[in-house]
């Protein structure tokens, strides 16, 4: 079956959390599709020790740059969006950076709760705010894409802090879509399932094993964990004109996990 082949030539795409994992693959595929990509992260080096994402895009003939950015800091998000002015301004803002801290609601420290929410929820909220304001100031409405999760809708043990932050991403997406629609800005989210990344150390291998035969968690209907490459097409689709009438949507890319 054929692929999508979207063309983002002349477009500027920001991907937060673009150094590793899902963001790295999303950034790379936007680069392959012709976009200028700003890879925004606190770390330039990917967790697997490979070449940084922006260099990988450039090696493949694309245009990319790395911007050091902590998404919990609105001033840094503003500087990030300003950095895109050099390339004509942000057209697609991908709020993907995230962190995971496991722990029981009976024990978790307030600082840990705040950290998860500061990155996963507040980072998405203010990433959307600064990108939307910049698009409106330039009179050039674009697209905002957020990385949600199967946790946006479903609770899992010892994850209240993470699940609630991803539930917030769902509602930030829907609320922002409603508010920004009159300005022509679309806002959507991708909800990954069990994806083999080093989101927490050793997770990739655990996800691959668990997806097939873990007795304690639900099996993935499609029979395997997802890889970052399974996700990227959803982001490119939602950013493209093919999705021009889609906003406020949470698109699950989870091998069918959420149908249980
Ligand atoms: P990852 O750890 O490989 O990538 C996350 C990236 O975010 C890293 O490069 C990290 O440096 C960056 N980051 C963390 N805090 C940051 C901050 N304050 N400012 C800027 N960058 C920051 O993990 P991943 O699995 O690729 O996760 C990407 C997104 O996907 C996250 O939002 C995560 O919640 C979501 N997600 C992952 C899974 C999964 O199974 N891996 C499932 C559902 C949702």
Coordinates of C-alpha atoms in Angstrom, one line a residue, residues 13-213:
X13 CA 8.5 22.9 12.2
X14 CA 9.5 23.0 15.9
X15 CA 9.6 19.7 17.7
X16 CA 10.2 19.9 21.5
X17 CA 11.8 16.8 23.0
X18 CA 13.2 16.3 19.5
X19 CA 16.5 14.9 20.7
X20 CA 15.4 11.4 21.4
X21 CA 12.6 8.8 21.0
X22 CA 9.4 9.8 19.3
X23 CA 10.3 13.5 18.9
X24 CA 13.5 12.5 17.1
X25 CA 11.7 10.4 14.6
X26 CA 8.9 13.0 14.1
X27 CA 11.6 15.7 13.5
X28 CA 13.5 13.5 11.1
X29 CA 10.4 12.7 9.0
X30 CA 9.4 16.3 8.8
X31 CA 13.0 17.0 7.7
X32 CA 12.7 14.3 5.1
X33 CA 9.5 15.8 3.9
X34 CA 11.2 19.1 3.1
X35 CA 10.5 21.1 6.3
X36 CA 13.1 23.3 8.1
X37 CA 13.2 21.7 11.6
X38 CA 14.1 23.3 14.9
X39 CA 14.9 20.5 17.3
X40 CA 14.2 21.9 20.8
X41 CA 15.4 20.0 23.8
X42 CA 17.4 20.2 27.1
X43 CA 19.8 17.7 25.7
X44 CA 21.3 17.8 22.3
X45 CA 22.6 14.2 22.3
X46 CA 20.0 11.5 21.8
X47 CA 19.7 8.9 24.6
X48 CA 21.1 6.1 22.3
X49 CA 24.3 8.1 21.7
X50 CA 23.7 8.4 18.0
X51 CA 24.3 11.7 16.1
X52 CA 22.1 14.6 17.2
X53 CA 18.7 14.8 15.4
X54 CA 19.5 18.1 13.6
X55 CA 22.7 16.6 12.2
X56 CA 20.9 13.5 11.1
X57 CA 18.4 15.7 9.2
X58 CA 21.2 17.7 7.6
X59 CA 23.2 14.6 6.7
X60 CA 20.1 13.5 4.7
X61 CA 20.1 16.8 2.8
X62 CA 17.6 18.7 5.0
X63 CA 17.7 21.9 7.0
X64 CA 17.7 21.8 10.8
X65 CA 19.0 23.4 13.9
X66 CA 19.2 22.6 17.6
X67 CA 17.7 25.0 20.1
X68 CA 18.5 24.5 23.8
X69 CA 15.1 24.9 25.5
X70 CA 13.5 23.8 28.7
X71 CA 9.7 23.8 28.0
X72 CA 8.9 24.5 31.6
X73 CA 10.2 28.0 31.1
X74 CA 7.9 30.3 29.1
X75 CA 10.8 32.7 28.4
X76 CA 12.7 29.9 26.8
X77 CA 9.7 28.9 24.7
X78 CA 9.4 32.5 23.5
X79 CA 13.0 32.5 22.5
X80 CA 12.4 29.2 20.7
X81 CA 9.6 30.6 18.6
X82 CA 11.7 33.7 17.9
X83 CA 14.5 31.5 16.7
X84 CA 12.1 30.3 14.0
X85 CA 11.8 33.8 12.6
X86 CA 15.1 33.3 10.9
X87 CA 13.4 30.6 8.8
X88 CA 10.1 32.5 8.2
X89 CA 8.4 31.7 11.5
X90 CA 6.9 28.6 13.0
X91 CA 4.2 26.9 10.9
X92 CA 3.9 23.7 12.9
X93 CA 4.5 23.5 16.7
X94 CA 5.0 20.0 18.0
X95 CA 4.7 20.0 21.8
X96 CA 6.2 16.6 22.5
X97 CA 8.7 16.9 25.4
X98 CA 7.6 14.7 28.3
X99 CA 8.8 13.1 31.5
X100 CA 7.6 10.1 33.5
X101 CA 7.8 9.5 37.2
X102 CA 6.2 6.4 38.7
X103 CA 5.0 6.2 42.2
X104 CA 1.9 5.6 44.4
X105 CA -0.4 8.5 45.2
X106 CA 0.1 7.5 48.8
X107 CA 3.8 8.4 48.6
X108 CA 4.7 10.7 45.8
X109 CA 6.5 14.0 46.8
X110 CA 4.9 17.3 45.7
X111 CA 8.2 18.2 43.8
X112 CA 7.8 15.0 41.7
X113 CA 4.2 15.8 41.0
X114 CA 5.1 19.4 40.0
X115 CA 7.9 18.2 37.7
X116 CA 5.7 15.9 35.7
X117 CA 3.0 18.5 35.4
X118 CA 5.4 21.3 34.6
X119 CA 6.9 19.5 31.6
X120 CA 3.9 17.4 30.3
X121 CA 1.0 19.9 30.9
X122 CA 2.4 23.4 31.5
X123 CA 5.0 22.9 28.7
X124 CA 2.2 22.0 26.3
X125 CA 0.0 24.8 27.4
X126 CA 2.6 27.5 27.1
X127 CA 4.1 26.0 24.0
X128 CA 0.7 26.3 22.4
X129 CA 0.3 29.9 23.7
X130 CA 3.6 31.2 22.4
X131 CA 3.3 29.5 19.0
X132 CA -0.3 30.7 18.5
X133 CA 0.5 34.3 19.5
X134 CA 3.5 34.3 17.1
X135 CA 1.4 32.9 14.3
X136 CA -1.3 35.6 14.9
X137 CA 1.3 38.4 15.1
X138 CA 2.7 37.3 11.7
X139 CA -0.8 36.8 10.4
X140 CA 0.2 33.3 9.4
X141 CA -2.0 30.7 11.2
X142 CA -0.5 27.2 11.4
X143 CA -0.9 24.0 13.3
X144 CA -0.2 22.9 16.9
X145 CA 0.4 19.2 17.6
X146 CA 0.7 17.8 21.1
X147 CA 1.9 14.4 22.3
X148 CA -0.7 13.0 24.6
X149 CA -0.9 9.3 25.6
X150 CA -3.1 6.3 26.1
X151 CA -2.9 7.7 29.7
X152 CA -4.9 10.7 28.5
X153 CA -8.0 8.5 28.8
X154 CA -7.0 5.4 30.8
X155 CA -5.6 5.0 34.4
X156 CA -2.8 2.7 35.1
X157 CA -1.3 1.7 38.5
X158 CA 1.1 4.1 40.2
X159 CA 0.8 6.7 37.4
X160 CA -1.8 9.2 38.7
X161 CA 0.7 12.0 38.3
X162 CA 1.6 11.0 34.7
X163 CA -2.0 10.1 33.7
X164 CA -3.4 13.4 35.1
X165 CA -0.7 15.3 33.2
X166 CA -1.6 13.5 29.9
X167 CA -5.4 14.0 30.7
X168 CA -4.5 17.7 30.8
X169 CA -2.9 17.5 27.4
X170 CA -6.1 16.1 26.0
X171 CA -8.1 19.0 27.4
X172 CA -5.5 21.6 26.5
X173 CA -5.8 20.2 22.9
X174 CA -9.6 20.4 22.8
X175 CA -9.9 23.8 24.6
X176 CA -7.1 25.4 22.5
X177 CA -8.7 23.9 19.3
X178 CA -12.0 25.6 20.3
X179 CA -10.5 28.9 21.1
X180 CA -8.0 29.2 18.2
X181 CA -10.4 27.8 15.5
X182 CA -11.7 31.3 14.6
X183 CA -8.0 32.3 13.9
X184 CA -7.5 29.4 11.6
X185 CA -5.1 27.6 13.9
X186 CA -5.7 23.8 14.2
X187 CA -4.7 22.0 17.4
X188 CA -4.6 18.2 17.5
X189 CA -2.9 15.5 19.6
X190 CA -1.3 12.1 19.0
X191 CA -1.8 9.5 21.7
X192 CA 1.0 6.9 21.6
X193 CA 0.5 3.5 23.1
X194 CA 3.4 1.4 24.3
X195 CA 6.3 2.7 22.3
X196 CA 9.8 1.3 22.5
X197 CA 11.9 4.3 23.6
X198 CA 14.3 5.0 26.5
X199 CA 11.6 7.3 28.0
X200 CA 12.7 5.6 31.3
X201 CA 15.8 3.5 31.3
X202 CA 15.3 0.0 29.9
X203 CA 11.7 0.8 28.8
X204 CA 12.2 0.0 25.1
X205 CA 13.0 -3.7 25.8
X206 CA 10.4 -4.0 28.5
X207 CA 7.7 -2.5 26.1
X208 CA 8.7 -5.0 23.3
X209 CA 8.4 -8.0 25.7
X210 CA 5.3 -6.8 27.5
X211 CA 3.4 -6.1 24.3
X212 CA 3.7 -9.8 23.5
X213 CA 3.4 -11.7 26.7

